[in-house]
């Protein structure tokens, strides 16, 4: 199965289960992933993030398969653009934390 077909057939639920398995090193039933399963699952998770979720995280895999790093300045610009549109991230006062 090629990567395009894999993504077409992967649901959000399957992605979440794979992500959890990669993060914990275990399948949902508690059995450990083999090294090969970890590698393949991680590739599938990264591909889903890049192609379907179009992740905006600092370091991710782009749609072309290349690793994308965002600068601090880029994050500030994106944050300011979202704030101008009324989209906010949680804000705290010093005494709140």
GROMACS .gro file of N, CA and C in nm, residues 5-85:
model
  243
    5UNK      N    1  -0.252   0.611  -0.044
    5UNK     CA    2  -0.364   0.523  -0.014
    5UNK      C    3  -0.378   0.504   0.138
    6UNK      N    4  -0.265   0.496   0.207
    6UNK     CA    5  -0.268   0.483   0.352
    6UNK      C    6  -0.339   0.602   0.415
    7UNK      N    7  -0.304   0.723   0.371
    7UNK     CA    8  -0.367   0.843   0.427
    7UNK      C    9  -0.515   0.851   0.394
    8UNK      N   10  -0.553   0.809   0.274
    8UNK     CA   11  -0.695   0.812   0.235
    8UNK      C   12  -0.778   0.720   0.324
    9UNK      N   13  -0.717   0.612   0.370
    9UNK     CA   14  -0.790   0.513   0.449
    9UNK      C   15  -0.773   0.531   0.599
   10UNK      N   16  -0.690   0.626   0.643
   10UNK     CA   17  -0.667   0.645   0.786
   10UNK      C   18  -0.766   0.747   0.842
   11UNK      N   19  -0.843   0.704   0.940
   11UNK     CA   20  -0.937   0.794   1.006
   11UNK      C   21  -0.867   0.868   1.119
   12UNK      N   22  -0.931   0.971   1.169
   12UNK     CA   23  -0.879   1.046   1.284
   12UNK      C   24  -0.862   0.953   1.404
   13UNK      N   25  -0.956   0.861   1.420
   13UNK     CA   26  -0.952   0.767   1.533
   13UNK      C   27  -0.829   0.675   1.522
   14UNK      N   28  -0.801   0.625   1.404
   14UNK     CA   29  -0.683   0.540   1.383
   14UNK      C   30  -0.556   0.619   1.410
   15UNK      N   31  -0.552   0.744   1.360
   15UNK     CA   32  -0.437   0.831   1.385
   15UNK      C   33  -0.414   0.848   1.535
   16UNK      N   34  -0.521   0.877   1.611
   16UNK     CA   35  -0.508   0.898   1.755
   16UNK      C   36  -0.455   0.772   1.825
   17UNK      N   37  -0.502   0.655   1.783
   17UNK     CA   38  -0.455   0.529   1.843
   17UNK      C   39  -0.309   0.505   1.809
   18UNK      N   40  -0.269   0.531   1.685
   18UNK     CA   41  -0.129   0.516   1.648
   18UNK      C   42  -0.041   0.614   1.725
   19UNK      N   43  -0.087   0.737   1.737
   19UNK     CA   44  -0.013   0.838   1.811
   19UNK      C   45   0.008   0.796   1.956
   20UNK      N   46  -0.096   0.748   2.018
   20UNK     CA   47  -0.086   0.701   2.157
   20UNK      C   48   0.012   0.584   2.168
   21UNK      N   49   0.007   0.494   2.073
   21UNK     CA   50   0.097   0.379   2.074
   21UNK      C   51   0.242   0.422   2.057
   22UNK      N   52   0.266   0.517   1.968
   22UNK     CA   53   0.402   0.567   1.947
   22UNK      C   54   0.452   0.637   2.073
   23UNK      N   55   0.365   0.716   2.136
   23UNK     CA   56   0.404   0.790   2.257
   23UNK      C   57   0.434   0.699   2.375
   24UNK      N   58   0.357   0.591   2.390
   24UNK     CA   59   0.373   0.503   2.505
   24UNK      C   60   0.462   0.383   2.477
   25UNK      N   61   0.481   0.350   2.348
   25UNK     CA   62   0.559   0.232   2.313
   25UNK      C   63   0.480   0.103   2.328
   26UNK      N   64   0.348   0.118   2.346
   26UNK     CA   65   0.262   0.000   2.365
   26UNK      C   66   0.136   0.014   2.282
   27UNK      N   67   0.085  -0.100   2.237
   27UNK     CA   68  -0.046  -0.102   2.173
   27UNK      C   69  -0.151  -0.079   2.279
   28UNK      N   70  -0.274  -0.054   2.241
   28UNK     CA   71  -0.381  -0.026   2.337
   28UNK      C   72  -0.408  -0.142   2.431
   29UNK      N   73  -0.375  -0.264   2.388
   29UNK     CA   74  -0.395  -0.381   2.476
   29UNK      C   75  -0.279  -0.399   2.574
   30UNK      N   76  -0.178  -0.312   2.567
   30UNK     CA   77  -0.066  -0.317   2.660
   30UNK      C   78   0.057  -0.389   2.609
   31UNK      N   79   0.045  -0.457   2.497
   31UNK     CA   80   0.162  -0.528   2.444
   31UNK      C   81   0.258  -0.428   2.379
   32UNK      N   82   0.389  -0.450   2.397
   32UNK     CA   83   0.487  -0.354   2.345
   32UNK      C   84   0.499  -0.358   2.192
   33UNK      N   85   0.530  -0.243   2.135
   33UNK     CA   86   0.557  -0.235   1.991
   33UNK      C   87   0.698  -0.287   1.966
   34UNK      N   88   0.716  -0.355   1.856
   34UNK     CA   89   0.851  -0.393   1.816
   34UNK      C   90   0.918  -0.270   1.757
   35UNK      N   91   1.049  -0.276   1.738
   35UNK     CA   92   1.120  -0.163   1.679
   35UNK      C   93   1.063  -0.130   1.541
   36UNK      N   94   1.035  -0.233   1.462
   36UNK     CA   95   0.980  -0.211   1.328
   36UNK      C   96   0.841  -0.147   1.336
   37UNK      N   97   0.758  -0.193   1.429
   37UNK     CA   98   0.625  -0.134   1.446
   37UNK      C   99   0.634   0.012   1.490
   38UNK      N  100   0.729   0.042   1.579
   38UNK     CA  101   0.748   0.181   1.622
   38UNK      C  102   0.785   0.269   1.504
   39UNK      N  103   0.879   0.222   1.424
   39UNK     CA  104   0.926   0.300   1.309
   39UNK      C  105   0.814   0.325   1.209
   40UNK      N  106   0.741   0.221   1.174
   40UNK     CA  107   0.634   0.233   1.075
   40UNK      C  108   0.520   0.319   1.130
   41UNK      N  109   0.484   0.299   1.256
   41UNK     CA  110   0.377   0.377   1.317
   41UNK      C  111   0.414   0.524   1.325
   42UNK      N  112   0.540   0.553   1.361
   42UNK     CA  113   0.584   0.691   1.370
   42UNK      C  114   0.581   0.758   1.233
   43UNK      N  115   0.621   0.684   1.130
   43UNK     CA  116   0.615   0.740   0.995
   43UNK      C  117   0.472   0.771   0.955
   44UNK      N  118   0.379   0.682   0.989
   44UNK     CA  119   0.238   0.704   0.955
   44UNK      C  120   0.183   0.825   1.030
   45UNK      N  121   0.219   0.839   1.157
   45UNK     CA  122   0.174   0.953   1.237
   45UNK      C  123   0.227   1.083   1.179
   46UNK      N  124   0.355   1.086   1.147
   46UNK     CA  125   0.416   1.207   1.092
   46UNK      C  126   0.356   1.242   0.957
   47UNK      N  127   0.330   1.142   0.874
   47UNK     CA  128   0.270   1.166   0.743
   47UNK      C  129   0.129   1.222   0.758
   48UNK      N  130   0.052   1.167   0.852
   48UNK     CA  131  -0.084   1.215   0.876
   48UNK      C  132  -0.081   1.360   0.923
   49UNK      N  133   0.010   1.389   1.016
   49UNK     CA  134   0.022   1.526   1.067
   49UNK      C  135   0.056   1.623   0.954
   50UNK      N  136   0.146   1.582   0.867
   50UNK     CA  137   0.190   1.671   0.760
   50UNK      C  138   0.086   1.688   0.651
   51UNK      N  139   0.027   1.580   0.607
   51UNK     CA  140  -0.063   1.586   0.491
   51UNK      C  141  -0.208   1.616   0.526
   52UNK      N  142  -0.255   1.567   0.641
   52UNK     CA  143  -0.397   1.583   0.675
   52UNK      C  144  -0.418   1.698   0.774
   53UNK      N  145  -0.343   1.696   0.883
   53UNK     CA  146  -0.361   1.799   0.985
   53UNK      C  147  -0.292   1.929   0.951
   54UNK      N  148  -0.195   1.923   0.861
   54UNK     CA  149  -0.116   2.041   0.823
   54UNK      C  150  -0.070   2.114   0.949
   55UNK      N  151  -0.001   2.039   1.033
   55UNK     CA  152   0.041   2.084   1.165
   55UNK      C  153   0.115   2.217   1.162
   56UNK      N  154   0.088   2.300   1.264
   56UNK     CA  155   0.151   2.431   1.276
   56UNK      C  156   0.255   2.432   1.387
   57UNK      N  157   0.302   2.316   1.430
   57UNK     CA  158   0.399   2.311   1.538
   57UNK      C  159   0.535   2.359   1.491
   58UNK      N  160   0.622   2.387   1.589
   58UNK     CA  161   0.756   2.440   1.563
   58UNK      C  162   0.834   2.351   1.467
   59UNK      N  163   0.833   2.222   1.491
   59UNK     CA  164   0.904   2.131   1.403
   59UNK      C  165   0.807   2.022   1.362
   60UNK      N  166   0.790   2.007   1.235
   60UNK     CA  167   0.698   1.906   1.184
   60UNK      C  168   0.749   1.861   1.048
   61UNK      N  169   0.677   1.771   0.987
   61UNK     CA  170   0.712   1.725   0.853
   61UNK      C  171   0.619   1.792   0.755
   62UNK      N  172   0.674   1.858   0.656
   62UNK     CA  173   0.594   1.926   0.556
   62UNK      C  174   0.528   1.829   0.460
   63UNK      N  175   0.437   1.879   0.380
   63UNK     CA  176   0.365   1.796   0.284
   63UNK      C  177   0.459   1.731   0.184
   64UNK      N  178   0.578   1.791   0.164
   64UNK     CA  179   0.675   1.734   0.071
   64UNK      C  180   0.766   1.632   0.138
   65UNK      N  181   0.744   1.607   0.270
   65UNK     CA  182   0.824   1.509   0.341
   65UNK      C  183   0.947   1.567   0.410
   66UNK      N  184   0.972   1.696   0.391
   66UNK     CA  185   1.087   1.761   0.452
   66UNK      C  186   1.049   1.813   0.591
   67UNK      N  187   1.147   1.815   0.682
   67UNK     CA  188   1.125   1.868   0.816
   67UNK      C  189   1.117   2.021   0.807
   68UNK      N  190   1.015   2.077   0.871
   68UNK     CA  191   0.991   2.220   0.870
   68UNK      C  192   1.019   2.276   1.009
   69UNK      N  193   1.105   2.375   1.017
   69UNK     CA  194   1.134   2.445   1.141
   69UNK      C  195   1.079   2.586   1.128
   70UNK      N  196   1.007   2.631   1.228
   70UNK     CA  197   0.956   2.768   1.227
   70UNK      C  198   1.037   2.851   1.324
   71UNK      N  199   1.066   2.973   1.285
   71UNK     CA  200   1.142   3.064   1.370
   71UNK      C  201   1.050   3.125   1.476
   72UNK      N  202   1.112   3.180   1.577
   72UNK     CA  203   1.036   3.249   1.681
   72UNK      C  204   0.956   3.365   1.622
   73UNK      N  205   1.016   3.436   1.528
   73UNK     CA  206   0.949   3.549   1.463
   73UNK      C  207   0.825   3.503   1.388
   74UNK      N  208   0.834   3.389   1.320
   74UNK     CA  209   0.719   3.334   1.248
   74UNK      C  210   0.606   3.303   1.344
   75UNK      N  211   0.639   3.242   1.459
   75UNK     CA  212   0.537   3.213   1.558
   75UNK      C  213   0.471   3.341   1.609
   76UNK      N  214   0.551   3.443   1.633
   76UNK     CA  215   0.495   3.570   1.682
   76UNK      C  216   0.399   3.630   1.580
   77UNK      N  217   0.437   3.625   1.452
   77UNK     CA  218   0.352   3.678   1.347
   77UNK      C  219   0.220   3.601   1.340
   78UNK      N  220   0.228   3.467   1.345
   78UNK     CA  221   0.108   3.384   1.340
   78UNK      C  222   0.019   3.413   1.460
   79UNK      N  223   0.080   3.426   1.578
   79UNK     CA  224   0.005   3.455   1.699
   79UNK      C  225  -0.067   3.589   1.687
   80UNK      N  226   0.005   3.691   1.639
   80UNK     CA  227  -0.054   3.824   1.625
   80UNK      C  228  -0.169   3.824   1.524
   81UNK      N  229  -0.153   3.749   1.415
   81UNK     CA  230  -0.259   3.740   1.315
   81UNK      C  231  -0.384   3.675   1.375
   82UNK      N  232  -0.364   3.570   1.454
   82UNK     CA  233  -0.478   3.504   1.517
   82UNK      C  234  -0.544   3.595   1.620
   83UNK      N  235  -0.464   3.670   1.693
   83UNK     CA  236  -0.518   3.763   1.793
   83UNK      C  237  -0.602   3.871   1.726
   84UNK      N  238  -0.556   3.919   1.609
   84UNK     CA  239  -0.631   4.021   1.536
   84UNK      C  240  -0.767   3.969   1.490
   85UNK      N  241  -0.774   3.840   1.465
   85UNK     CA  242  -0.900   3.778   1.422
   85UNK      C  243  -0.987   3.738   1.540
   0.00000   0.00000   0.00000
